[in-house]
mmCIF file of C-alpha atoms in Angstrom:
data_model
loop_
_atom_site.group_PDB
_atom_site.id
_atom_site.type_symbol
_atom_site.label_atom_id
_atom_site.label_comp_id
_atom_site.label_asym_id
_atom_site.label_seq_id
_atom_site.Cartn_x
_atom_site.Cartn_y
_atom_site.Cartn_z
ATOM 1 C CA UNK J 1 -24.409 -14.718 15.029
ATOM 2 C CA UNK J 2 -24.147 -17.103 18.206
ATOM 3 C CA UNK J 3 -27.106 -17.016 20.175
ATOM 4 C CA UNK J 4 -26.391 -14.644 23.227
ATOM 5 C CA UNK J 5 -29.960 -13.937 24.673
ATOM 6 C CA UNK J 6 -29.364 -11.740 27.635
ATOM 7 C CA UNK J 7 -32.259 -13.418 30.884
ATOM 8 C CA UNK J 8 -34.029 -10.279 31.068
ATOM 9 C CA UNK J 9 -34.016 -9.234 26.692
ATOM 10 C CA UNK J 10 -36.961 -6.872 25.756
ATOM 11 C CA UNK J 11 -39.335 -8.903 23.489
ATOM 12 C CA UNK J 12 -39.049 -7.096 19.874
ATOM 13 C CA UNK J 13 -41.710 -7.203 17.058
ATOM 14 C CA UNK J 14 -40.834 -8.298 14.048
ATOM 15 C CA UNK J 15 -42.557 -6.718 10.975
ATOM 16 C CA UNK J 16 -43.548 -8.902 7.525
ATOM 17 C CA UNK J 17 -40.730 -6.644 5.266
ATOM 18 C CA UNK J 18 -41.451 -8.470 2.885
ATOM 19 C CA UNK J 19 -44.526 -7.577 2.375
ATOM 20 C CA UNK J 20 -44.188 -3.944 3.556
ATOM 21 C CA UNK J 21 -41.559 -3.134 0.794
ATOM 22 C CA UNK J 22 -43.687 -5.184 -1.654
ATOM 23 C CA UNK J 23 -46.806 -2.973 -0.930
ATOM 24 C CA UNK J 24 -44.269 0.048 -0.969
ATOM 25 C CA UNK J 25 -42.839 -1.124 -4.081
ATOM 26 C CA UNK J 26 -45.906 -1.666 -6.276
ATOM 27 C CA UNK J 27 -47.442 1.648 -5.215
ATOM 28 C CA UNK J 28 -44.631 3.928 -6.355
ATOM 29 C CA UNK J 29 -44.518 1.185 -9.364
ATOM 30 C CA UNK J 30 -48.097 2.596 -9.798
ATOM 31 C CA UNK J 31 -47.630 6.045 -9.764
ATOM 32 C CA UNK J 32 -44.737 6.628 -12.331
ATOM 33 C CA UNK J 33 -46.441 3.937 -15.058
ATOM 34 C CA UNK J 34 -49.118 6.665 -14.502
ATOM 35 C CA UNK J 35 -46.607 8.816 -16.242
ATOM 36 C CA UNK J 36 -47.482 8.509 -19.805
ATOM 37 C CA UNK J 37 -44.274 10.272 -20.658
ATOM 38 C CA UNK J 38 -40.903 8.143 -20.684
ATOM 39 C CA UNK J 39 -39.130 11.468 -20.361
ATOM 40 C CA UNK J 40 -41.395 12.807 -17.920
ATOM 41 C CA UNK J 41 -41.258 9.805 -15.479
ATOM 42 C CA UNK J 42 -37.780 9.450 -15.801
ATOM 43 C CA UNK J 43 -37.787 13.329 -14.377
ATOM 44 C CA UNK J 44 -40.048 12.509 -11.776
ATOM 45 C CA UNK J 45 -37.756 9.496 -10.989
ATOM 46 C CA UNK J 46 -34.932 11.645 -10.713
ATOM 47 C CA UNK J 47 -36.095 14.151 -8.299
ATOM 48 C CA UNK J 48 -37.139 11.309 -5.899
ATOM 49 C CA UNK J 49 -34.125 9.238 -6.222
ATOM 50 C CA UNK J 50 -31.572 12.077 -4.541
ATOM 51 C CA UNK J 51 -34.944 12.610 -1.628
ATOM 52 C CA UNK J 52 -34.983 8.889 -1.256
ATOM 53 C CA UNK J 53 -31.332 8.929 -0.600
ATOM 54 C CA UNK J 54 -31.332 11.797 2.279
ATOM 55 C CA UNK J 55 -34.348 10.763 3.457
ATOM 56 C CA UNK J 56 -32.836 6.985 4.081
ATOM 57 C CA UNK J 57 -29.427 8.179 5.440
ATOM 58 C CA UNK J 58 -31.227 10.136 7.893
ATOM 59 C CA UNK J 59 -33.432 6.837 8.593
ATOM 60 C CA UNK J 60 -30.814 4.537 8.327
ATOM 61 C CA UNK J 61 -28.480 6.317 11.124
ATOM 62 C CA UNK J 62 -31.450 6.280 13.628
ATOM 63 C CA UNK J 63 -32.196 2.590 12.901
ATOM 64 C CA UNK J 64 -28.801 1.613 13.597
ATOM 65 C CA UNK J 65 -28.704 3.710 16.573
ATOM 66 C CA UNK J 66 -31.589 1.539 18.361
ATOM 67 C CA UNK J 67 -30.533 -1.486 17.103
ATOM 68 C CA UNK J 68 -27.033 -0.825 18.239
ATOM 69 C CA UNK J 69 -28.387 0.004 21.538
ATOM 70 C CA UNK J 70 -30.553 -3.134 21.461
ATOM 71 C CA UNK J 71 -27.668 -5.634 20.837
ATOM 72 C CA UNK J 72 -24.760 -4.437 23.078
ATOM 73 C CA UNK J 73 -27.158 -3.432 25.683
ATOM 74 C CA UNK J 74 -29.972 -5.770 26.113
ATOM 75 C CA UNK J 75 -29.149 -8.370 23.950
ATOM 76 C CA UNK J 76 -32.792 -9.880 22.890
ATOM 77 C CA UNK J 77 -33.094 -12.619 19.841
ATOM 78 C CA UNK J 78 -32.309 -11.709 16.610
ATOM 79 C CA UNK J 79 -32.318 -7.885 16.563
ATOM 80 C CA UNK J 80 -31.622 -7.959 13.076
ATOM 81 C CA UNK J 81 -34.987 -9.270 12.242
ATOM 82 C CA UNK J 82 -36.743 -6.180 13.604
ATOM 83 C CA UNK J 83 -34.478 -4.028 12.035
ATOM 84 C CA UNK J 84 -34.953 -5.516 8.642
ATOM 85 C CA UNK J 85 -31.309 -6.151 8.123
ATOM 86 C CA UNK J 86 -29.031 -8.973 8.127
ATOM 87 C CA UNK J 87 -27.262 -10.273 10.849
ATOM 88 C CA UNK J 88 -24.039 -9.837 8.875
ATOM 89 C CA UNK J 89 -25.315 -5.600 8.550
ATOM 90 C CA UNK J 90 -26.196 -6.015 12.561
ATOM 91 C CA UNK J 91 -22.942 -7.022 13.230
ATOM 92 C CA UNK J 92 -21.372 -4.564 11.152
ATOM 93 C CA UNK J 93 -23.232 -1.522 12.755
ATOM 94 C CA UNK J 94 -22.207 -2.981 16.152
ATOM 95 C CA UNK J 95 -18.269 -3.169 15.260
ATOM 96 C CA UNK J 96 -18.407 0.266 13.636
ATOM 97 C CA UNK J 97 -20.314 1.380 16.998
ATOM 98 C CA UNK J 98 -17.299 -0.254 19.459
ATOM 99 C CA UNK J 99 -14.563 0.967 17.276
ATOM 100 C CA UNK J 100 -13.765 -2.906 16.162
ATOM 101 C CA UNK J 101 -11.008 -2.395 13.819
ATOM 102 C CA UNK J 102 -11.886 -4.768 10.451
ATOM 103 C CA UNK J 103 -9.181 -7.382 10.852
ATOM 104 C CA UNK J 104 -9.652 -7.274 14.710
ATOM 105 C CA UNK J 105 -11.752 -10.621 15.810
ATOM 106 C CA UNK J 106 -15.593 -9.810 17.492
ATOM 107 C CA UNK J 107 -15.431 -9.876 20.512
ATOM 108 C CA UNK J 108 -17.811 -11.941 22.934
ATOM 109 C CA UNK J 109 -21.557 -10.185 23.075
ATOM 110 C CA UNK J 110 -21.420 -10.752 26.677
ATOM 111 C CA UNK J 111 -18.203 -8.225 26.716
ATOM 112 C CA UNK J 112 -20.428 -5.570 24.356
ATOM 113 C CA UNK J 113 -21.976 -3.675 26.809
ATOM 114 C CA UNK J 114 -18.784 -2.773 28.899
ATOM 115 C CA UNK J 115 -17.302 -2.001 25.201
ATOM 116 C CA UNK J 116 -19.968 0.166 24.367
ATOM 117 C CA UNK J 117 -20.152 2.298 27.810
ATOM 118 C CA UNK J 118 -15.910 2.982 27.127
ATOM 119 C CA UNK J 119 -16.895 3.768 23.134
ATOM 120 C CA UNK J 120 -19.795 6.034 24.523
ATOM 121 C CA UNK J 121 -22.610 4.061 22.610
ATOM 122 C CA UNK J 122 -26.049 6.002 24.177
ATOM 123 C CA UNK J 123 -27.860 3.205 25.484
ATOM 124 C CA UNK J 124 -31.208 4.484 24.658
ATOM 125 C CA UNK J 125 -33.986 3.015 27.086
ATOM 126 C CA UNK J 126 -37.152 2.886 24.700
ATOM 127 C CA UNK J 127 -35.674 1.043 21.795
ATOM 128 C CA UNK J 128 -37.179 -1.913 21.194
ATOM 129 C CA UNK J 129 -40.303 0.140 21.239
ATOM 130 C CA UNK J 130 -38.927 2.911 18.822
ATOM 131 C CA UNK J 131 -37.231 0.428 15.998
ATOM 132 C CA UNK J 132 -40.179 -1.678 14.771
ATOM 133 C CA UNK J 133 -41.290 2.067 13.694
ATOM 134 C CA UNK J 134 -38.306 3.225 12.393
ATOM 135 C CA UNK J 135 -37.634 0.139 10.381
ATOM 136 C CA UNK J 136 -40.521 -0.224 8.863
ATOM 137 C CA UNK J 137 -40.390 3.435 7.616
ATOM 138 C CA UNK J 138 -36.559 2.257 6.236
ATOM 139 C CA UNK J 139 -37.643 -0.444 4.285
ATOM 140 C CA UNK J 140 -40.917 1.749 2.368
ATOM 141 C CA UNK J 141 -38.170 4.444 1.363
ATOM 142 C CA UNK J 142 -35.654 1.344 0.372
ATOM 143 C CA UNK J 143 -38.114 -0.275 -1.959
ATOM 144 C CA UNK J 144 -39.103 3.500 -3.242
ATOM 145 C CA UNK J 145 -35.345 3.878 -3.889
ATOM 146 C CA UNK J 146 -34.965 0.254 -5.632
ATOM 147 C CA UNK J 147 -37.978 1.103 -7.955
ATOM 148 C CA UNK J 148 -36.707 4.461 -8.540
ATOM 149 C CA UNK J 149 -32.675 3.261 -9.284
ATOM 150 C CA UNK J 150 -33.807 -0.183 -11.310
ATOM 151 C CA UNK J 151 -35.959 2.594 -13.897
ATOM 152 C CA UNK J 152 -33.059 5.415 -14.119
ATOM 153 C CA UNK J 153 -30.332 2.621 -14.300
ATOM 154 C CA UNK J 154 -31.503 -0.646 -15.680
ATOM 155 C CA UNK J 155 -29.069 -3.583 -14.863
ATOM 156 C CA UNK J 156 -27.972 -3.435 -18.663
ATOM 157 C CA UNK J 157 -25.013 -5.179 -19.646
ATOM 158 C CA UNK J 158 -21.522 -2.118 -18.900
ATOM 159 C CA UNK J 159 -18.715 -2.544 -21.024
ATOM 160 C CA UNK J 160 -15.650 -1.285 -18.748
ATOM 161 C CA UNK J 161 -12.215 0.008 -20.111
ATOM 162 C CA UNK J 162 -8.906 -2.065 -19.502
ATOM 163 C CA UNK J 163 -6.096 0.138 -18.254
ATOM 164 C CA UNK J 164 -3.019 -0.816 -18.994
ATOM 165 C CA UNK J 165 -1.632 -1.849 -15.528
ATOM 166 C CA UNK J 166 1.141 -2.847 -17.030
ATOM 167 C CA UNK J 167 2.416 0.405 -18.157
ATOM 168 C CA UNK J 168 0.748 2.176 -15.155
ATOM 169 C CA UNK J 169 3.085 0.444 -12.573
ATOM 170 C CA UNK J 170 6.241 0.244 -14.941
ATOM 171 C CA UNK J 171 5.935 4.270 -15.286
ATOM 172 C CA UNK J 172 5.808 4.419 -11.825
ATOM 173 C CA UNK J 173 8.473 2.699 -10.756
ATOM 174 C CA UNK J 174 10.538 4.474 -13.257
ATOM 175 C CA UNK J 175 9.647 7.671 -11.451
ATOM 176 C CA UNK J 176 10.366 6.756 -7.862
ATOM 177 C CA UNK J 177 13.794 5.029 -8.967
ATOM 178 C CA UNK J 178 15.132 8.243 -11.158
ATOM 179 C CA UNK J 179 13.751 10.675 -7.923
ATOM 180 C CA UNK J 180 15.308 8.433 -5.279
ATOM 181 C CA UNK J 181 18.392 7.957 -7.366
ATOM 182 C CA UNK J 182 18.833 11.376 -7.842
ATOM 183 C CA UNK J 183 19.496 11.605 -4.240
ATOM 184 C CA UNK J 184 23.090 10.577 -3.470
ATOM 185 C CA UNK J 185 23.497 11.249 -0.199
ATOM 186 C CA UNK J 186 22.123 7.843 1.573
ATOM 187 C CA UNK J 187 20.750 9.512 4.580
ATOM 188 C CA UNK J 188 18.929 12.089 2.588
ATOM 189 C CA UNK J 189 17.720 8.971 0.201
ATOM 190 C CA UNK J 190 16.694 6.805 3.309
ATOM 191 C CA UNK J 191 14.213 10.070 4.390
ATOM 192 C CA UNK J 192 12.351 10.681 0.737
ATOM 193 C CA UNK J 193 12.282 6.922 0.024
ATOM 194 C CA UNK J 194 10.095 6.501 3.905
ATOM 195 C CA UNK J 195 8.141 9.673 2.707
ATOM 196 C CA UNK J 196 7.225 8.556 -0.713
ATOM 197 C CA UNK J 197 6.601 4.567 0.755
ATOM 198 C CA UNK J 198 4.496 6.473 3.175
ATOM 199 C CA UNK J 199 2.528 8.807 0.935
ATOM 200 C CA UNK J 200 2.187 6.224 -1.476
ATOM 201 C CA UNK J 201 0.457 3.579 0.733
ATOM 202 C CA UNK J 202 -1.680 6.278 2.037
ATOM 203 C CA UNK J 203 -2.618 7.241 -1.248
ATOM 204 C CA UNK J 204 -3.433 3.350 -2.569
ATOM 205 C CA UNK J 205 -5.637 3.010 0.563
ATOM 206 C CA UNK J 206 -7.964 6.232 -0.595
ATOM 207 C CA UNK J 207 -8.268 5.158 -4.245
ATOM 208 C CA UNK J 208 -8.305 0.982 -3.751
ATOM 209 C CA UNK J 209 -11.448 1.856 -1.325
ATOM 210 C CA UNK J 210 -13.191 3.882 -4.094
ATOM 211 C CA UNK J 211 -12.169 1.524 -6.712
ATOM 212 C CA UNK J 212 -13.531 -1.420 -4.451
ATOM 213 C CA UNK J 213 -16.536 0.458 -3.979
ATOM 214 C CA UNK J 214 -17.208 1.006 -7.796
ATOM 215 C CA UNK J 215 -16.622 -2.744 -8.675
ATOM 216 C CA UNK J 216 -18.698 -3.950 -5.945
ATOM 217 C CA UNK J 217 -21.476 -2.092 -7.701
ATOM 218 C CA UNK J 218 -21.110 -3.125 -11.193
ATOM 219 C CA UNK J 219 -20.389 -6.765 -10.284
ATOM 220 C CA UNK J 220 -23.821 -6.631 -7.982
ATOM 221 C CA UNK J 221 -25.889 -4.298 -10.152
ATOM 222 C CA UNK J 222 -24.959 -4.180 -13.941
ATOM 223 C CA UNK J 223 -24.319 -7.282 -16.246
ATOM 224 C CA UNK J 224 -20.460 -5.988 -16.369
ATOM 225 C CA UNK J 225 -18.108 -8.425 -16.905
ATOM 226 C CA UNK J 226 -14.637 -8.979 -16.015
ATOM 227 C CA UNK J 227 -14.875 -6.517 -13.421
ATOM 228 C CA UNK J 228 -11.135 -7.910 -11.678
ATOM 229 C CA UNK J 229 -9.559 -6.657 -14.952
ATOM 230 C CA UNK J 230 -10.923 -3.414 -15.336
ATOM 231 C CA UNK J 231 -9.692 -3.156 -11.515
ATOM 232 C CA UNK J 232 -6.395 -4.411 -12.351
ATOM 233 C CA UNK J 233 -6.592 -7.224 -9.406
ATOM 234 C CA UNK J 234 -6.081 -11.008 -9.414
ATOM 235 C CA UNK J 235 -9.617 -12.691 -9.812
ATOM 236 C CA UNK J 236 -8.936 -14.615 -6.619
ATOM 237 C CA UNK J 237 -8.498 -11.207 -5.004
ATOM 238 C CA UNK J 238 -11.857 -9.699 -6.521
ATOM 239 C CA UNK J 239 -13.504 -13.319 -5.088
ATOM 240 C CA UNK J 240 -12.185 -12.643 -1.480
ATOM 241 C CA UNK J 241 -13.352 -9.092 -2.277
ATOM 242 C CA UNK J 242 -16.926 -9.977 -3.068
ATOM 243 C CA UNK J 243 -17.266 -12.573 -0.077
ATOM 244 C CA UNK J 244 -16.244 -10.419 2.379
ATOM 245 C CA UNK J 245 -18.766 -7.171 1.231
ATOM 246 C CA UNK J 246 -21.229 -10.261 1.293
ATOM 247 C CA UNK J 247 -20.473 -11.243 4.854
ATOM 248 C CA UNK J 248 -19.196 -14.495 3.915
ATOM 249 C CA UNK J 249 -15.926 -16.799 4.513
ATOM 250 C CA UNK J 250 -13.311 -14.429 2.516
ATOM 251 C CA UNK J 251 -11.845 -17.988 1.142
ATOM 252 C CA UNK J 252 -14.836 -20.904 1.101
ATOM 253 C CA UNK J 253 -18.174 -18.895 0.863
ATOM 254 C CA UNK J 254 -20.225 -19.631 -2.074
ATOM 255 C CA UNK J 255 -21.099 -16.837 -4.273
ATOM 256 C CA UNK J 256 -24.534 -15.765 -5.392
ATOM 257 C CA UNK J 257 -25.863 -16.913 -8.832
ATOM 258 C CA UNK J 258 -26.220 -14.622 -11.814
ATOM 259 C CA UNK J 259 -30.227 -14.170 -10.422
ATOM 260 C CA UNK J 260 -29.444 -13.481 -6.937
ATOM 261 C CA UNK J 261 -26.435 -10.922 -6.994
ATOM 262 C CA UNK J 262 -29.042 -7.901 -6.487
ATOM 263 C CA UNK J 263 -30.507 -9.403 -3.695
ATOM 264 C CA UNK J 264 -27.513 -10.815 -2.270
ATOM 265 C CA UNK J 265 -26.094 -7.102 -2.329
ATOM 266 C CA UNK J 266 -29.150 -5.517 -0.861
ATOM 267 C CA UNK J 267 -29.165 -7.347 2.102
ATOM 268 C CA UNK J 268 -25.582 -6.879 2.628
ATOM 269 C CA UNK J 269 -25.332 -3.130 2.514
ATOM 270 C CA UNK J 270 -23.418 -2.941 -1.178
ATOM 271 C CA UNK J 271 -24.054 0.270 -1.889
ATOM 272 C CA UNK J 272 -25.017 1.224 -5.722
ATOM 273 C CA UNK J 273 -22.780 3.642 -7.300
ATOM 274 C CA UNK J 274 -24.386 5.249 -10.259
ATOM 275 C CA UNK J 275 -21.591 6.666 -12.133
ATOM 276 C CA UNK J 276 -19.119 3.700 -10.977
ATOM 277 C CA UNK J 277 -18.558 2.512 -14.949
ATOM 278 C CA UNK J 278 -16.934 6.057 -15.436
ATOM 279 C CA UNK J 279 -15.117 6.442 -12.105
ATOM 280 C CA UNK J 280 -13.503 2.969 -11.910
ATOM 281 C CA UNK J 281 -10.986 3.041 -14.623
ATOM 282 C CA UNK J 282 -9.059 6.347 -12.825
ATOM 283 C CA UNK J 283 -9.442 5.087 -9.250
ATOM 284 C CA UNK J 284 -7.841 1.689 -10.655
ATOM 285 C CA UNK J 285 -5.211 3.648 -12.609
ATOM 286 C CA UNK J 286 -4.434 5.885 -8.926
ATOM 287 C CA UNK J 287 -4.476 2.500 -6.973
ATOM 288 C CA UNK J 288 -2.063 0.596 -9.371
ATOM 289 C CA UNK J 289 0.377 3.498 -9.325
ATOM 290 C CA UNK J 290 0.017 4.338 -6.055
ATOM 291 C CA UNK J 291 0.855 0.290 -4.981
ATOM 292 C CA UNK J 292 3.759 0.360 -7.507
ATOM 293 C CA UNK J 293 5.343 3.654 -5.741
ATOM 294 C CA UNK J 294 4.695 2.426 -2.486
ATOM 295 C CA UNK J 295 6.613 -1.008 -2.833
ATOM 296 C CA UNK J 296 9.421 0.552 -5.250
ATOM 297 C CA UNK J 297 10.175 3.120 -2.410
ATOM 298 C CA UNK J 298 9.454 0.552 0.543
ATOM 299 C CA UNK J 299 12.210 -1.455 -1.492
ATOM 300 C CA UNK J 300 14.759 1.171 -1.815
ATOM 301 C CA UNK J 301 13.831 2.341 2.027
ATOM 302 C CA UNK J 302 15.385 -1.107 2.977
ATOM 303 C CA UNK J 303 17.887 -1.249 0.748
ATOM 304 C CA UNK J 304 19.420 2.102 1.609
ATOM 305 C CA UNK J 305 18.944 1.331 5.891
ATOM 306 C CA UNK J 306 20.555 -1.794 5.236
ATOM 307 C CA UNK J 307 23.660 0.135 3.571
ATOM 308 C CA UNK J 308 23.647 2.524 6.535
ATOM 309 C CA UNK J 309 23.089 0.231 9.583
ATOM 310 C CA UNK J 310 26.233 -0.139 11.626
ATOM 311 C CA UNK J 311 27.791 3.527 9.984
ATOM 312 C CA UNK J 312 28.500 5.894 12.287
ATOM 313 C CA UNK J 313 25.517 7.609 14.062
ATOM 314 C CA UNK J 314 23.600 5.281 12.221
ATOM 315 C CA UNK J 315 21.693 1.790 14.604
ATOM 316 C CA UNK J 316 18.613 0.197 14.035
ATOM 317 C CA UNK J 317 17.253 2.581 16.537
ATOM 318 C CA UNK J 318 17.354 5.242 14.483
ATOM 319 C CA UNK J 319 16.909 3.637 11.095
ATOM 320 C CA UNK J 320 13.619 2.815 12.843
ATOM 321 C CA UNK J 321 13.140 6.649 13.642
ATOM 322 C CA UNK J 322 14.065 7.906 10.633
ATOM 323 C CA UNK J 323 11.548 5.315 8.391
ATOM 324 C CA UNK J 324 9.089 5.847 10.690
ATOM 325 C CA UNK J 325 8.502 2.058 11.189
ATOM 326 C CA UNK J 326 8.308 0.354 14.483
ATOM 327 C CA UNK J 327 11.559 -1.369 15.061
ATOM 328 C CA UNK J 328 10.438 -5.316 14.864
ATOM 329 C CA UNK J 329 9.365 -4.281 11.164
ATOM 330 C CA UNK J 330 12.596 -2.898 9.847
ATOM 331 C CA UNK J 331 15.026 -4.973 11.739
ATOM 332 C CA UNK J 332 14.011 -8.031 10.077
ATOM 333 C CA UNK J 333 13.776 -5.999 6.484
ATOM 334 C CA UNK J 334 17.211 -5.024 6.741
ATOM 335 C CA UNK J 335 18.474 -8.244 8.460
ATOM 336 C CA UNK J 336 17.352 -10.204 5.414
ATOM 337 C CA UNK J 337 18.853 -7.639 2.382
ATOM 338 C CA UNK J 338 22.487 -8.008 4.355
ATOM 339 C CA UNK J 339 22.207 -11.915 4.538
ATOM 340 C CA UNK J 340 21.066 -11.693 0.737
ATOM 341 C CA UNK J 341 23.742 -9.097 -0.144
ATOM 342 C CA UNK J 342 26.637 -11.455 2.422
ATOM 343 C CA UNK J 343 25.990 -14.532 0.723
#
């Protein structure tokens, strides 16, 4: 993050983490090897792990409350730093915050304060006092949690199920095309092919998040491998996936070693997913037939506007209507399926 010191920044104190989640670290370490009893640590483990996990929500809300406030607000060095976060999970708390949508560029820190008064960020007067404290209570509970997840799920090696994505999208492009084709009246065709493009992409964008968010986890925190396959993307997809979770250049950033994926994921916010071996075969099936749909019914959509532009009643007005598209996205759809079909 550019260096935007505002003249008059609050000086912040910056904490030794490391130390402070070492010391929190080895003492829960401590206490469950005190447990004699595999099964009876593991229980112990178990009833902390779901407390560590309120406990830090709750914790991790305020922090990024004052260090929000900090950064649009008064803008001192590295606010990150006395949060105990990266710069890339700064930034990402401050986007969230303003209402940034994700392929919207940042805009200039200078600009972040107007932003935040029209976003109604509280601008809360005693933060750089409050955070040191808060953050330093985050990172004990984070390093209880690590301790805690590492013993009740080991990093062991996950051996993930291959759908056959394939068969998954071929089935479901068979359904759309015997539903729409059922349909003979073109009008009537044009209106359930925009619903079912519609309800389709709607319904990839639910399951490819939950599927993303599985994979993320096994990549960072099992052995699993070939993750992209049991997700049913192209590997350079899953790379662009995994650089961007990690903050870094979607195309050029170098990915962590074998050794430093845990790491790499803690400081960037991946979150674990504990089950996400079981869950990511469905939400992969739901995303690849939900994509298939989606573009199968897109395609007949333009198809069947291009068929009906220029009938009676029928413009690119109202094929715009009627799709529910804005008109300098169809136009060009159904300009290019009448050159095809002229030629």
């Amino acid at each position: 993050m550019p260096n935007t010191v505002a003249p008059d920044a609050p000086e912040l104190q910056r904490p030794n983490f490391d130390e402070i989640r070492r010391l929190a670290a080895d003492a829960l370490t401590s206490e469950l090897t005190a447990i004699k009893s595999m099964r009876e640590r593991r229980a112990k483990a178990a009833d902390l792990y779901q407390q560590l996990l309120n406990q830090l929500a709750v914790l991790r809300t305020e922090r990024d409350r004052l260090m929000v406030s900090l950064a649009v607000y008064e803008r001192p060095r590295a606010v990150h730093e006395a949060a105990g976060c990266s710069t890339y999970a700064q930034l990402k708390a401050v986007r969230a915050a303003l209402g940034i949508d994700e392929n919207a560029p940042t805009p200039s820190a200078k600009d972040w304060a107007d932003l935040g008064r029209a976003a109604g960020v509280p601008h809360v007067k005693d933060a750089a006092a409050k955070l040191p404290n808060v953050a330093i209570q985050h990172e004990q509970l984070d390093a209880r949690r690590v301790v805690v997840r590492d013993l009740l799920f080991p990093g062991d090696r996950v051996a993930l199920e291959r759908p056959d994505f394939k068969t998954i999208k071929t089935d479901a492009i068979k359904a759309v095309e015997e539903e729409l084709q059922a349909i003979v009246d073109p009008a009537e065709r044009l209106v359930a092919a925009s619903r079912i493009s519609q309800d389709a992409d709607a319904a990839h964008a639910l399951a490819a998040k939950e599927r993303d968010r599985c994979a993320l986890s096994l990549e960072f925190f099992t052995r699993a491998r070939a993750v992209d396959k049991s997700m049913g993307v192209a590997r350079n997809a899953f790379d662009e996936l995994r650089r961007s979770a990690l903050g870094l250049d979607r195309k050029k950033g170098l990915l962590p070693a074998e050794e430093h994926k845990k790491a790499a994921a803690e400081a960037a916010d991946i979150e674990f997913v504990e089950d996400a071996a079981q869950r990511l075969p469905d939400v992969a099936r739901q995303a690849a037939a939900a994509r298939a749909r989606h573009l199968k019914a897109a395609a007949i959509r333009n198809e069947t506007a291009a068929a009906l532009e220029g009938k009676p009643g029928w413009d690119m007005r109202k094929i715009a209507d009627v799709t529910g598209l804005a008109y300098d996205t169809i136009h060009p759809k159904v300009r290019a399926i009448q050159r095809k079909n002229a030629s």
